PDB file of C-alpha atoms and ligand atoms in Angstrom:
ATOM      1  CA  UNK I  70      37.954 123.333  33.937  1.00  0.00           C
ATOM      2  CA  UNK I  71      35.196 120.970  36.144  1.00  0.00           C
ATOM      3  CA  UNK I  72      32.837 119.852  33.501  1.00  0.00           C
ATOM      4  CA  UNK I  73      29.571 119.097  34.314  1.00  0.00           C
ATOM      5  CA  UNK I  74      28.107 115.743  33.253  1.00  0.00           C
ATOM      6  CA  UNK I  75      25.857 118.035  30.348  1.00  0.00           C
ATOM      7  CA  UNK I  76      28.876 120.132  29.551  1.00  0.00           C
ATOM      8  CA  UNK I  77      31.118 117.080  29.089  1.00  0.00           C
ATOM      9  CA  UNK I  78      28.624 116.178  25.933  1.00  0.00           C
ATOM     10  CA  UNK I  79      29.185 119.594  24.807  1.00  0.00           C
ATOM     11  CA  UNK I  80      32.757 119.410  25.445  1.00  0.00           C
ATOM     12  CA  UNK I  81      33.348 115.985  23.325  1.00  0.00           C
ATOM     13  CA  UNK I  82      30.615 117.052  20.197  1.00  0.00           C
ATOM     14  CA  UNK I  83      33.109 119.588  19.885  1.00  0.00           C
ATOM     15  CA  UNK I  84      36.778 117.596  19.866  1.00  0.00           C
ATOM     16  CA  UNK I  85      34.693 116.336  16.922  1.00  0.00           C
ATOM     17  CA  UNK I  86      34.400 119.712  15.470  1.00  0.00           C
ATOM     18  CA  UNK I  87      37.937 119.986  13.309  1.00  0.00           C
ATOM     19  CA  UNK I  88      37.331 117.075  11.637  1.00  0.00           C
ATOM     20  CA  UNK I  89      38.725 116.984   8.074  1.00  0.00           C
ATOM     21  CA  UNK I  90      36.273 114.205   7.001  1.00  0.00           C
ATOM     22  CA  UNK I  91      32.507 115.875   7.252  1.00  0.00           C
ATOM     23  CA  UNK I  92      30.737 112.427   7.018  1.00  0.00           C
ATOM     24  CA  UNK I  93      32.835 111.358   9.974  1.00  0.00           C
ATOM     25  CA  UNK I  94      32.387 114.433  12.160  1.00  0.00           C
ATOM     26  CA  UNK I  95      28.342 114.368  11.386  1.00  0.00           C
ATOM     27  CA  UNK I  96      28.148 110.809  12.550  1.00  0.00           C
ATOM     28  CA  UNK I  97      30.225 110.344  15.735  1.00  0.00           C
ATOM     29  CA  UNK I  98      28.629 114.427  17.034  1.00  0.00           C
ATOM     30  CA  UNK I  99      25.910 112.890  16.251  1.00  0.00           C
ATOM     31  CA  UNK I 100      26.979 109.778  18.335  1.00  0.00           C
ATOM     32  CA  UNK I 101      28.226 110.780  20.875  1.00  0.00           C
ATOM     33  CA  UNK I 102      24.781 112.894  22.321  1.00  0.00           C
ATOM     34  CA  UNK I 103      22.812 109.489  22.568  1.00  0.00           C
ATOM     35  CA  UNK I 104      25.446 107.856  23.894  1.00  0.00           C
ATOM     36  CA  UNK I 105      26.046 110.387  26.315  1.00  0.00           C
ATOM     37  CA  UNK I 106      21.639 110.597  26.719  1.00  0.00           C
ATOM     38  CA  UNK I 107      21.966 106.343  27.343  1.00  0.00           C
ATOM     39  CA  UNK I 108      24.500 106.600  30.650  1.00  0.00           C
ATOM     40  CA  UNK I 109      22.593 109.706  32.127  1.00  0.00           C
ATOM     41  CA  UNK I 110      18.941 108.062  31.361  1.00  0.00           C
ATOM     42  CA  UNK I 111      19.866 104.241  32.862  1.00  0.00           C
ATOM     43  CA  UNK I 112      22.079 105.970  35.675  1.00  0.00           C
ATOM     44  CA  UNK I 113      25.091 102.735  34.289  1.00  0.00           C
ATOM     45  CA  UNK I 114      27.361 101.980  37.224  1.00  0.00           C
ATOM     46  CA  UNK I 115      30.662 101.608  36.732  1.00  0.00           C
ATOM     47  CA  UNK I 116      30.369  97.229  37.300  1.00  0.00           C
ATOM     48  CA  UNK I 117      27.835  97.488  34.135  1.00  0.00           C
ATOM     49  CA  UNK I 118      30.377 100.087  32.269  1.00  0.00           C
ATOM     50  CA  UNK I 119      33.176  97.371  32.898  1.00  0.00           C
ATOM     51  CA  UNK I 120      30.697  94.404  32.816  1.00  0.00           C
ATOM     52  CA  UNK I 121      29.696  96.471  29.020  1.00  0.00           C
ATOM     53  CA  UNK I 122      33.962  96.499  28.116  1.00  0.00           C
ATOM     54  CA  UNK I 123      33.964  92.622  28.702  1.00  0.00           C
ATOM     55  CA  UNK I 124      30.851  91.688  26.990  1.00  0.00           C
ATOM     56  CA  UNK I 125      32.623  94.077  23.405  1.00  0.00           C
ATOM     57  CA  UNK I 126      35.591  92.906  24.589  1.00  0.00           C
ATOM     58  CA  UNK I 127      34.406  89.001  24.188  1.00  0.00           C
ATOM     59  CA  UNK I 128      32.617  89.951  20.757  1.00  0.00           C
ATOM     60  CA  UNK I 129      35.958  90.752  19.402  1.00  0.00           C
ATOM     61  CA  UNK I 130      37.339  88.118  20.348  1.00  0.00           C
ATOM     62  CA  UNK I 131      35.497  85.324  19.036  1.00  0.00           C
ATOM     63  CA  UNK I 132      35.593  87.137  16.042  1.00  0.00           C
ATOM     64  CA  UNK I 133      38.227  84.625  12.795  1.00  0.00           C
ATOM     65  CA  UNK I 134      38.554  84.583   9.428  1.00  0.00           C
ATOM     66  CA  UNK I 135      34.706  82.835   9.437  1.00  0.00           C
ATOM     67  CA  UNK I 136      32.770  84.114  12.160  1.00  0.00           C
ATOM     68  CA  UNK I 137      32.502  86.995  12.699  1.00  0.00           C
ATOM     69  CA  UNK I 138      30.278  88.522  16.308  1.00  0.00           C
ATOM     70  CA  UNK I 139      30.513  92.101  15.942  1.00  0.00           C
ATOM     71  CA  UNK I 140      27.937  91.463  13.046  1.00  0.00           C
ATOM     72  CA  UNK I 141      26.076  89.023  14.852  1.00  0.00           C
ATOM     73  CA  UNK I 142      25.633  91.699  17.929  1.00  0.00           C
ATOM     74  CA  UNK I 143      24.291  94.503  15.009  1.00  0.00           C
ATOM     75  CA  UNK I 144      22.176  91.609  13.359  1.00  0.00           C
ATOM     76  CA  UNK I 145      20.341  90.527  17.397  1.00  0.00           C
ATOM     77  CA  UNK I 146      19.926  94.303  18.103  1.00  0.00           C
ATOM     78  CA  UNK I 147      18.383  94.711  14.732  1.00  0.00           C
ATOM     79  CA  UNK I 148      20.745  97.434  13.435  1.00  0.00           C
ATOM     80  CA  UNK I 149      21.772  95.176   9.998  1.00  0.00           C
ATOM     81  CA  UNK I 150      18.123  95.523   9.507  1.00  0.00           C
ATOM     82  CA  UNK I 151      17.484  99.082   9.884  1.00  0.00           C
ATOM     83  CA  UNK I 152      20.893  99.837   8.083  1.00  0.00           C
ATOM     84  CA  UNK I 153      19.347  97.695   5.009  1.00  0.00           C
ATOM     85  CA  UNK I 154      15.513  98.988   5.077  1.00  0.00           C
ATOM     86  CA  UNK I 155      16.879 102.865   5.274  1.00  0.00           C
ATOM     87  CA  UNK I 156      19.631 102.419   2.425  1.00  0.00           C
ATOM     88  CA  UNK I 157      17.532  99.449   0.675  1.00  0.00           C
ATOM     89  CA  UNK I 158      16.136 100.146  -3.369  1.00  0.00           C
ATOM     90  CA  UNK I 159      13.227 101.976  -4.002  1.00  0.00           C
ATOM     91  CA  UNK I 160      11.736  99.672  -5.911  1.00  0.00           C
ATOM     92  CA  UNK I 161      12.266  96.132  -6.808  1.00  0.00           C
ATOM     93  CA  UNK I 162      13.129  92.874  -4.971  1.00  0.00           C
ATOM     94  CA  UNK I 163      13.445  94.332  -1.261  1.00  0.00           C
ATOM     95  CA  UNK I 164      16.486  94.088   0.970  1.00  0.00           C
ATOM     96  CA  UNK I 165      17.672  91.882   4.263  1.00  0.00           C
ATOM     97  CA  UNK I 166      20.234  91.090   5.505  1.00  0.00           C
ATOM     98  CA  UNK I 167      23.893  89.408   4.951  1.00  0.00           C
ATOM     99  CA  UNK I 168      24.553  87.731   7.548  1.00  0.00           C
ATOM    100  CA  UNK I 169      28.031  86.706   8.677  1.00  0.00           C
ATOM    101  CA  UNK I 170      28.380  83.879   6.425  1.00  0.00           C
ATOM    102  CA  UNK I 171      28.798  85.397   3.273  1.00  0.00           C
ATOM    103  CA  UNK I 172      32.763  84.935   4.733  1.00  0.00           C
ATOM    104  CA  UNK I 173      33.955  82.584   1.877  1.00  0.00           C
ATOM    105  CA  UNK I 174      34.049  83.372  -2.129  1.00  0.00           C
ATOM    106  CA  UNK I 175      31.426  81.331  -3.755  1.00  0.00           C
ATOM    107  CA  UNK I 176      32.591  79.171  -6.342  1.00  0.00           C
ATOM    108  CA  UNK I 177      31.453  79.980  -9.405  1.00  0.00           C
ATOM    109  CA  UNK I 178      28.857  77.551 -10.880  1.00  0.00           C
ATOM    110  CA  UNK I 179      26.734  76.471 -14.244  1.00  0.00           C
ATOM    111  CA  UNK I 180      23.556  77.303 -14.772  1.00  0.00           C
ATOM    112  CA  UNK I 181      22.039  73.719 -13.570  1.00  0.00           C
ATOM    113  CA  UNK I 182      24.823  72.700 -11.279  1.00  0.00           C
ATOM    114  CA  UNK I 183      23.781  71.365  -7.606  1.00  0.00           C
ATOM    115  CA  UNK I 184      24.532  73.805  -4.492  1.00  0.00           C
ATOM    116  CA  UNK I 185      24.248  70.474  -2.455  1.00  0.00           C
ATOM    117  CA  UNK I 186      27.768  68.738  -2.476  1.00  0.00           C
ATOM    118  CA  UNK I 187      26.734  65.790   0.456  1.00  0.00           C
ATOM    119  CA  UNK I 188      23.004  64.781  -1.108  1.00  0.00           C
ATOM    120  CA  UNK I 189      20.186  65.970   1.177  1.00  0.00           C
ATOM    121  CA  UNK I 190      16.982  65.502   1.259  1.00  0.00           C
ATOM    122  CA  UNK I 191      14.642  66.981   0.123  1.00  0.00           C
ATOM    123  CA  UNK I 192      16.105  68.004  -3.161  1.00  0.00           C
ATOM    124  CA  UNK I 193      15.223  71.392  -4.570  1.00  0.00           C
ATOM    125  CA  UNK I 194      15.084  73.173  -7.573  1.00  0.00           C
ATOM    126  CA  UNK I 195      15.609  76.886  -7.550  1.00  0.00           C
ATOM    127  CA  UNK I 196      14.218  78.795 -10.963  1.00  0.00           C
ATOM    128  CA  UNK I 197      15.220  83.134 -11.147  1.00  0.00           C
ATOM    129  CA  UNK I 198      15.887  85.564 -13.026  1.00  0.00           C
ATOM    130  CA  UNK I 199      17.386  89.173 -12.904  1.00  0.00           C
ATOM    131  CA  UNK I 200      15.300  91.482 -13.944  1.00  0.00           C
ATOM    132  CA  UNK I 201      15.463  95.744 -14.276  1.00  0.00           C
ATOM    133  CA  UNK I 202      12.647  97.026 -12.169  1.00  0.00           C
ATOM    134  CA  UNK I 203      11.477  98.004 -15.823  1.00  0.00           C
ATOM    135  CA  UNK I 204      10.960  94.048 -16.683  1.00  0.00           C
ATOM    136  CA  UNK I 205      13.805  93.918 -19.045  1.00  0.00           C
ATOM    137  CA  UNK I 206      15.842  90.335 -18.807  1.00  0.00           C
ATOM    138  CA  UNK I 207      19.539  91.550 -17.387  1.00  0.00           C
ATOM    139  CA  UNK I 208      21.813  88.562 -18.916  1.00  0.00           C
ATOM    140  CA  UNK I 209      25.915  89.000 -17.361  1.00  0.00           C
ATOM    141  CA  UNK I 210      24.212  89.511 -14.002  1.00  0.00           C
ATOM    142  CA  UNK I 211      25.943  87.779 -10.588  1.00  0.00           C
ATOM    143  CA  UNK I 212      24.364  85.855  -8.617  1.00  0.00           C
ATOM    144  CA  UNK I 213      25.675  84.341  -5.729  1.00  0.00           C
ATOM    145  CA  UNK I 214      23.533  82.094  -3.643  1.00  0.00           C
ATOM    146  CA  UNK I 215      24.699  80.708  -0.493  1.00  0.00           C
ATOM    147  CA  UNK I 216      22.078  78.734   2.450  1.00  0.00           C
ATOM    148  CA  UNK I 217      22.897  75.956   5.222  1.00  0.00           C
ATOM    149  CA  UNK I 218      22.027  72.369   5.212  1.00  0.00           C
ATOM    150  CA  UNK I 219      19.321  70.326   5.494  1.00  0.00           C
ATOM    151  CA  UNK I 220      20.348  69.822   8.948  1.00  0.00           C
ATOM    152  CA  UNK I 221      20.813  73.726   9.385  1.00  0.00           C
ATOM    153  CA  UNK I 222      24.800  74.421   9.414  1.00  0.00           C
ATOM    154  CA  UNK I 223      26.865  76.581   6.932  1.00  0.00           C
ATOM    155  CA  UNK I 224      30.020  74.837   5.419  1.00  0.00           C
ATOM    156  CA  UNK I 225      32.064  77.127   7.286  1.00  0.00           C
ATOM    157  CA  UNK I 226      30.325  76.041  10.810  1.00  0.00           C
ATOM    158  CA  UNK I 227      31.087  71.973  10.509  1.00  0.00           C
ATOM    159  CA  UNK I 228      34.523  72.182   7.928  1.00  0.00           C
ATOM    160  CA  UNK I 229      34.366  68.360   9.222  1.00  0.00           C
ATOM    161  CA  UNK I 230      31.457  67.961   8.200  1.00  0.00           C
ATOM    162  CA  UNK I 231      30.467  69.081   5.439  1.00  0.00           C
ATOM    163  CA  UNK I 232      32.775  70.156   1.933  1.00  0.00           C
ATOM    164  CA  UNK I 233      34.027  73.225   1.711  1.00  0.00           C
ATOM    165  CA  UNK I 234      31.828  75.251  -0.564  1.00  0.00           C
ATOM    166  CA  UNK I 235      28.806  73.204   0.369  1.00  0.00           C
ATOM    167  CA  UNK I 236      25.651  75.511  -0.372  1.00  0.00           C
ATOM    168  CA  UNK I 237      27.181  77.838  -2.171  1.00  0.00           C
ATOM    169  CA  UNK I 238      27.395  79.179  -5.216  1.00  0.00           C
ATOM    170  CA  UNK I 239      28.201  81.956  -7.952  1.00  0.00           C
ATOM    171  CA  UNK I 240      25.660  81.872 -10.772  1.00  0.00           C
ATOM    172  CA  UNK I 241      25.969  84.005 -13.959  1.00  0.00           C
ATOM    173  CA  UNK I 242      22.682  84.583 -16.088  1.00  0.00           C
ATOM    174  CA  UNK I 243      21.766  83.640 -19.628  1.00  0.00           C
ATOM    175  CA  UNK I 244      20.620  85.689 -22.289  1.00  0.00           C
ATOM    176  CA  UNK I 245      16.954  85.798 -20.546  1.00  0.00           C
ATOM    177  CA  UNK I 246      18.220  87.063 -17.443  1.00  0.00           C
ATOM    178  CA  UNK I 247      17.378  83.245 -16.218  1.00  0.00           C
ATOM    179  CA  UNK I 248      19.113  81.286 -13.582  1.00  0.00           C
ATOM    180  CA  UNK I 249      18.562  77.952 -11.991  1.00  0.00           C
ATOM    181  CA  UNK I 250      20.659  75.349  -9.223  1.00  0.00           C
ATOM    182  CA  UNK I 251      19.461  72.514  -7.130  1.00  0.00           C
ATOM    183  CA  UNK I 252      20.200  72.347  -3.665  1.00  0.00           C
ATOM    184  CA  UNK I 253      18.675  70.758  -0.829  1.00  0.00           C
ATOM    185  CA  UNK I 254      15.777  72.928   0.656  1.00  0.00           C
ATOM    186  CA  UNK I 255      17.518  74.742   4.121  1.00  0.00           C
ATOM    187  CA  UNK I 256      16.343  74.142   7.196  1.00  0.00           C
ATOM    188  CA  UNK I 257      15.464  76.904  10.010  1.00  0.00           C
ATOM    189  CA  UNK I 258      17.973  76.859  12.602  1.00  0.00           C
ATOM    190  CA  UNK I 259      19.833  78.863  15.427  1.00  0.00           C
ATOM    191  CA  UNK I 260      21.961  81.733  14.350  1.00  0.00           C
ATOM    192  CA  UNK I 261      25.264  80.837  16.596  1.00  0.00           C
ATOM    193  CA  UNK I 262      24.927  80.932  20.196  1.00  0.00           C
ATOM    194  CA  UNK I 263      28.192  79.673  21.729  1.00  0.00           C
ATOM    195  CA  UNK I 264      29.940  83.517  21.849  1.00  0.00           C
ATOM    196  CA  UNK I 265      29.206  86.466  24.192  1.00  0.00           C
ATOM    197  CA  UNK I 266      25.564  86.997  21.919  1.00  0.00           C
ATOM    198  CA  UNK I 267      24.742  83.737  22.271  1.00  0.00           C
ATOM    199  CA  UNK I 268      24.839  84.121  26.074  1.00  0.00           C
ATOM    200  CA  UNK I 269      22.657  88.205  25.814  1.00  0.00           C
ATOM    201  CA  UNK I 270      20.117  86.144  23.967  1.00  0.00           C
ATOM    202  CA  UNK I 271      19.822  83.591  27.184  1.00  0.00           C
ATOM    203  CA  UNK I 272      19.615  86.227  29.758  1.00  0.00           C
ATOM    204  CA  UNK I 273      16.814  87.956  28.250  1.00  0.00           C
ATOM    205  CA  UNK I 274      14.720  84.555  27.537  1.00  0.00           C
ATOM    206  CA  UNK I 275      15.163  85.550  23.351  1.00  0.00           C
ATOM    207  CA  UNK I 276      15.044  82.459  21.361  1.00  0.00           C
ATOM    208  CA  UNK I 277      18.195  82.429  18.354  1.00  0.00           C
ATOM    209  CA  UNK I 278      16.432  81.111  15.692  1.00  0.00           C
ATOM    210  CA  UNK I 279      15.801  82.232  12.106  1.00  0.00           C
ATOM    211  CA  UNK I 280      12.754  80.715   9.450  1.00  0.00           C
ATOM    212  CA  UNK I 281      14.400  78.653   6.240  1.00  0.00           C
ATOM    213  CA  UNK I 282      16.444  81.488   3.950  1.00  0.00           C
ATOM    214  CA  UNK I 283      18.569  81.182   0.781  1.00  0.00           C
ATOM    215  CA  UNK I 284      20.915  84.481   0.049  1.00  0.00           C
ATOM    216  CA  UNK I 285      20.853  85.554  -2.850  1.00  0.00           C
ATOM    217  CA  UNK I 286      23.269  88.517  -3.741  1.00  0.00           C
ATOM    218  CA  UNK I 287      22.543  89.968  -7.251  1.00  0.00           C
ATOM    219  CA  UNK I 288      25.073  92.074  -9.063  1.00  0.00           C
ATOM    220  CA  UNK I 289      24.750  93.682 -12.565  1.00  0.00           C
ATOM    221  CA  UNK I 290      26.766  96.812 -14.128  1.00  0.00           C
ATOM    222  CA  UNK I 291      24.775 100.098 -13.585  1.00  0.00           C
ATOM    223  CA  UNK I 292      22.389  98.207 -11.421  1.00  0.00           C
ATOM    224  CA  UNK I 293      22.534  98.665  -7.776  1.00  0.00           C
ATOM    225  CA  UNK I 294      23.877  95.917  -5.671  1.00  0.00           C
ATOM    226  CA  UNK I 295      20.907  93.772  -4.159  1.00  0.00           C
ATOM    227  CA  UNK I 296      21.484  91.298  -0.545  1.00  0.00           C
ATOM    228  CA  UNK I 297      18.713  89.182   0.205  1.00  0.00           C
ATOM    229  CA  UNK I 298      16.978  86.270   1.209  1.00  0.00           C
ATOM    230  CA  UNK I 299      14.491  83.883  -0.318  1.00  0.00           C
ATOM    231  CA  UNK I 300      12.365  82.635   2.771  1.00  0.00           C
ATOM    232  CA  UNK I 301      10.711  79.231   2.704  1.00  0.00           C
ATOM    233  CA  UNK I 302       6.695  79.804   2.971  1.00  0.00           C
ATOM    234  CA  UNK I 303       5.690  77.422   6.120  1.00  0.00           C
ATOM    235  CA  UNK I 304       8.710  77.475   7.981  1.00  0.00           C
ATOM    236  CA  UNK I 305       9.180  77.899  11.646  1.00  0.00           C
ATOM    237  CA  UNK I 306       9.627  81.364  13.432  1.00  0.00           C
ATOM    238  CA  UNK I 307       9.184  83.471   9.984  1.00  0.00           C
ATOM    239  CA  UNK I 308       7.266  85.981  12.330  1.00  0.00           C
ATOM    240  CA  UNK I 309      10.009  85.638  15.586  1.00  0.00           C
ATOM    241  CA  UNK I 310      13.741  85.403  13.362  1.00  0.00           C
ATOM    242  CA  UNK I 311      16.194  86.360  15.578  1.00  0.00           C
ATOM    243  CA  UNK I 312      17.589  89.102  13.416  1.00  0.00           C
ATOM    244  CA  UNK I 313      14.601  89.972  12.292  1.00  0.00           C
ATOM    245  CA  UNK I 314      14.823  90.160   8.763  1.00  0.00           C
ATOM    246  CA  UNK I 315      11.799  88.442   7.257  1.00  0.00           C
ATOM    247  CA  UNK I 316       9.898  90.827   5.074  1.00  0.00           C
ATOM    248  CA  UNK I 317       6.491  89.237   3.363  1.00  0.00           C
ATOM    249  CA  UNK I 318       7.585  89.953  -0.428  1.00  0.00           C
ATOM    250  CA  UNK I 319      10.774  88.113   0.162  1.00  0.00           C
ATOM    251  CA  UNK I 320       8.463  84.718   1.498  1.00  0.00           C
ATOM    252  CA  UNK I 321       8.067  82.019  -1.627  1.00  0.00           C
ATOM    253  CA  UNK I 322       6.508  79.170  -2.017  1.00  0.00           C
ATOM    254  CA  UNK I 323       8.762  75.663  -2.487  1.00  0.00           C
ATOM    255  CA  UNK I 324       6.035  73.470  -3.485  1.00  0.00           C
ATOM    256  CA  UNK I 325       6.167  70.016  -3.725  1.00  0.00           C
ATOM    257  CA  UNK I 326       6.715  68.884  -7.548  1.00  0.00           C
ATOM    258  CA  UNK I 327       6.273  64.831  -7.843  1.00  0.00           C
ATOM    259  CA  UNK I 328       6.512  64.243 -11.982  1.00  0.00           C
ATOM    260  CA  UNK I 329       9.552  62.307 -12.644  1.00  0.00           C
ATOM    261  CA  UNK I 330      10.157  63.677 -16.034  1.00  0.00           C
ATOM    262  CA  UNK I 331      10.817  66.932 -15.034  1.00  0.00           C
ATOM    263  CA  UNK I 332      12.461  65.725 -11.974  1.00  0.00           C
ATOM    264  CA  UNK I 333      14.688  63.866 -14.631  1.00  0.00           C
ATOM    265  CA  UNK I 334      15.061  66.669 -16.521  1.00  0.00           C
ATOM    266  CA  UNK I 335      16.791  68.912 -13.435  1.00  0.00           C
ATOM    267  CA  UNK I 336      18.382  65.697 -11.906  1.00  0.00           C
ATOM    268  CA  UNK I 337      17.063  65.347  -8.861  1.00  0.00           C
ATOM    269  CA  UNK I 338      14.794  62.435  -7.222  1.00  0.00           C
ATOM    270  CA  UNK I 339      11.354  62.567  -7.715  1.00  0.00           C
ATOM    271  CA  UNK I 340       9.031  63.617  -5.620  1.00  0.00           C
ATOM    272  CA  UNK I 341      10.877  67.180  -5.231  1.00  0.00           C
ATOM    273  CA  UNK I 342      10.628  70.938  -3.786  1.00  0.00           C
ATOM    274  CA  UNK I 343      10.822  73.635  -6.676  1.00  0.00           C
ATOM    275  CA  UNK I 344      10.771  77.476  -6.004  1.00  0.00           C
ATOM    276  CA  UNK I 345      11.102  80.284  -8.848  1.00  0.00           C
ATOM    277  CA  UNK I 346      12.410  83.462  -7.923  1.00  0.00           C
ATOM    278  CA  UNK I 347      12.592  86.857  -9.600  1.00  0.00           C
ATOM    279  CA  UNK I 348      15.047  89.288  -8.304  1.00  0.00           C
ATOM    280  CA  UNK I 349      14.500  92.942  -9.577  1.00  0.00           C
ATOM    281  CA  UNK I 350      17.285  95.909  -9.420  1.00  0.00           C
ATOM    282  CA  UNK I 351      16.675  99.684  -9.653  1.00  0.00           C
ATOM    283  CA  UNK I 352      18.724 101.017 -11.711  1.00  0.00           C
ATOM    284  CA  UNK I 353      22.163 102.665  -9.736  1.00  0.00           C
ATOM    285  CA  UNK I 354      21.097 106.487  -8.627  1.00  0.00           C
ATOM    286  CA  UNK I 355      23.675 109.190 -11.082  1.00  0.00           C
ATOM    287  CA  UNK I 356      25.553 111.822  -8.840  1.00  0.00           C
TER     288      UNK I 356
HETATM  289  C1  LIG K 418      21.921  83.936   7.858  1.00  0.00           C
HETATM  290  O1  LIG K 418      21.361  84.539   7.500  1.00  0.00           O
HETATM  291  O2  LIG K 418      23.298  83.733   7.586  1.00  0.00           O
HETATM  292  C2  LIG K 418      22.145  85.084   9.576  1.00  0.00           C
HETATM  293  C3  LIG K 418      21.874  86.147  10.085  1.00  0.00           C
HETATM  294  C4  LIG K 418      21.889  86.712  11.090  1.00  0.00           C
HETATM  295  C5  LIG K 418      22.794  85.930  11.680  1.00  0.00           C
HETATM  296  C6  LIG K 418      22.775  85.217  11.912  1.00  0.00           C
HETATM  297  C7  LIG K 418      22.671  84.391  10.550  1.00  0.00           C
HETATM  298 FE1  LIG K 419      21.564  82.171   6.736  1.00  0.00          FE
END
């Protein structure tokens, strides 16, 4: 059986026809023709195929419990954002990428607590509510928060500098569906460039920066879990995020507040930055 460049595709597609899981069959039978077309269209050479295998091997080798180079690769190729967008909520707060730094459980904290354990500047107060799409407050919702330091690093990137859990907190909304925490204004930062994904950006003349943001995962029983960020208005790179994850609706004002009495009430220095964010969840689809 001499397969040609064209008939190979049909043979591989057919080889999955007996897959018991219909979704697995659908995905593989759709994937194979795309991959084969790509190889044919660019006339992939053997050295290029070997380089691709080496690259993917290095991506895998770079992964450990604190580093997820495959997610990073998916991110810089715009795939993570595409998956988020096609699966996002139809109404309510828009979603965006999870990113590779949700690798440890956030410590449970009380509303009003700080997630900044190292006293970064400027201080910041974030208040918000979790709501249904009809505006009903959702008490008892969980709000998982993580962000980088004022220097642009997550705790897991600087185990010798930052205590574990710095920049992270798991909050629960109160009877009014409200949550609140103190923090430091996050910085814009480069995604990790010390691996194969960084080399790919370098080789293609792309910058590695993300605009300043805070990550959120909001969850409540009976509602779709929302993974999103709030971006800091005015941050550099809002219009050229290395992972294509900015949505206009997610940009929030982190206004400077100069009010000694309010600062004292929140337990932060004066002046401070303040942002308010409503996370709106869609009811879970039934069936
Ligand atoms: C992040 O926001 O934590 C992130 C997202 C994608 C790639 C790298 C970092
Ligand atoms: Fe981030």
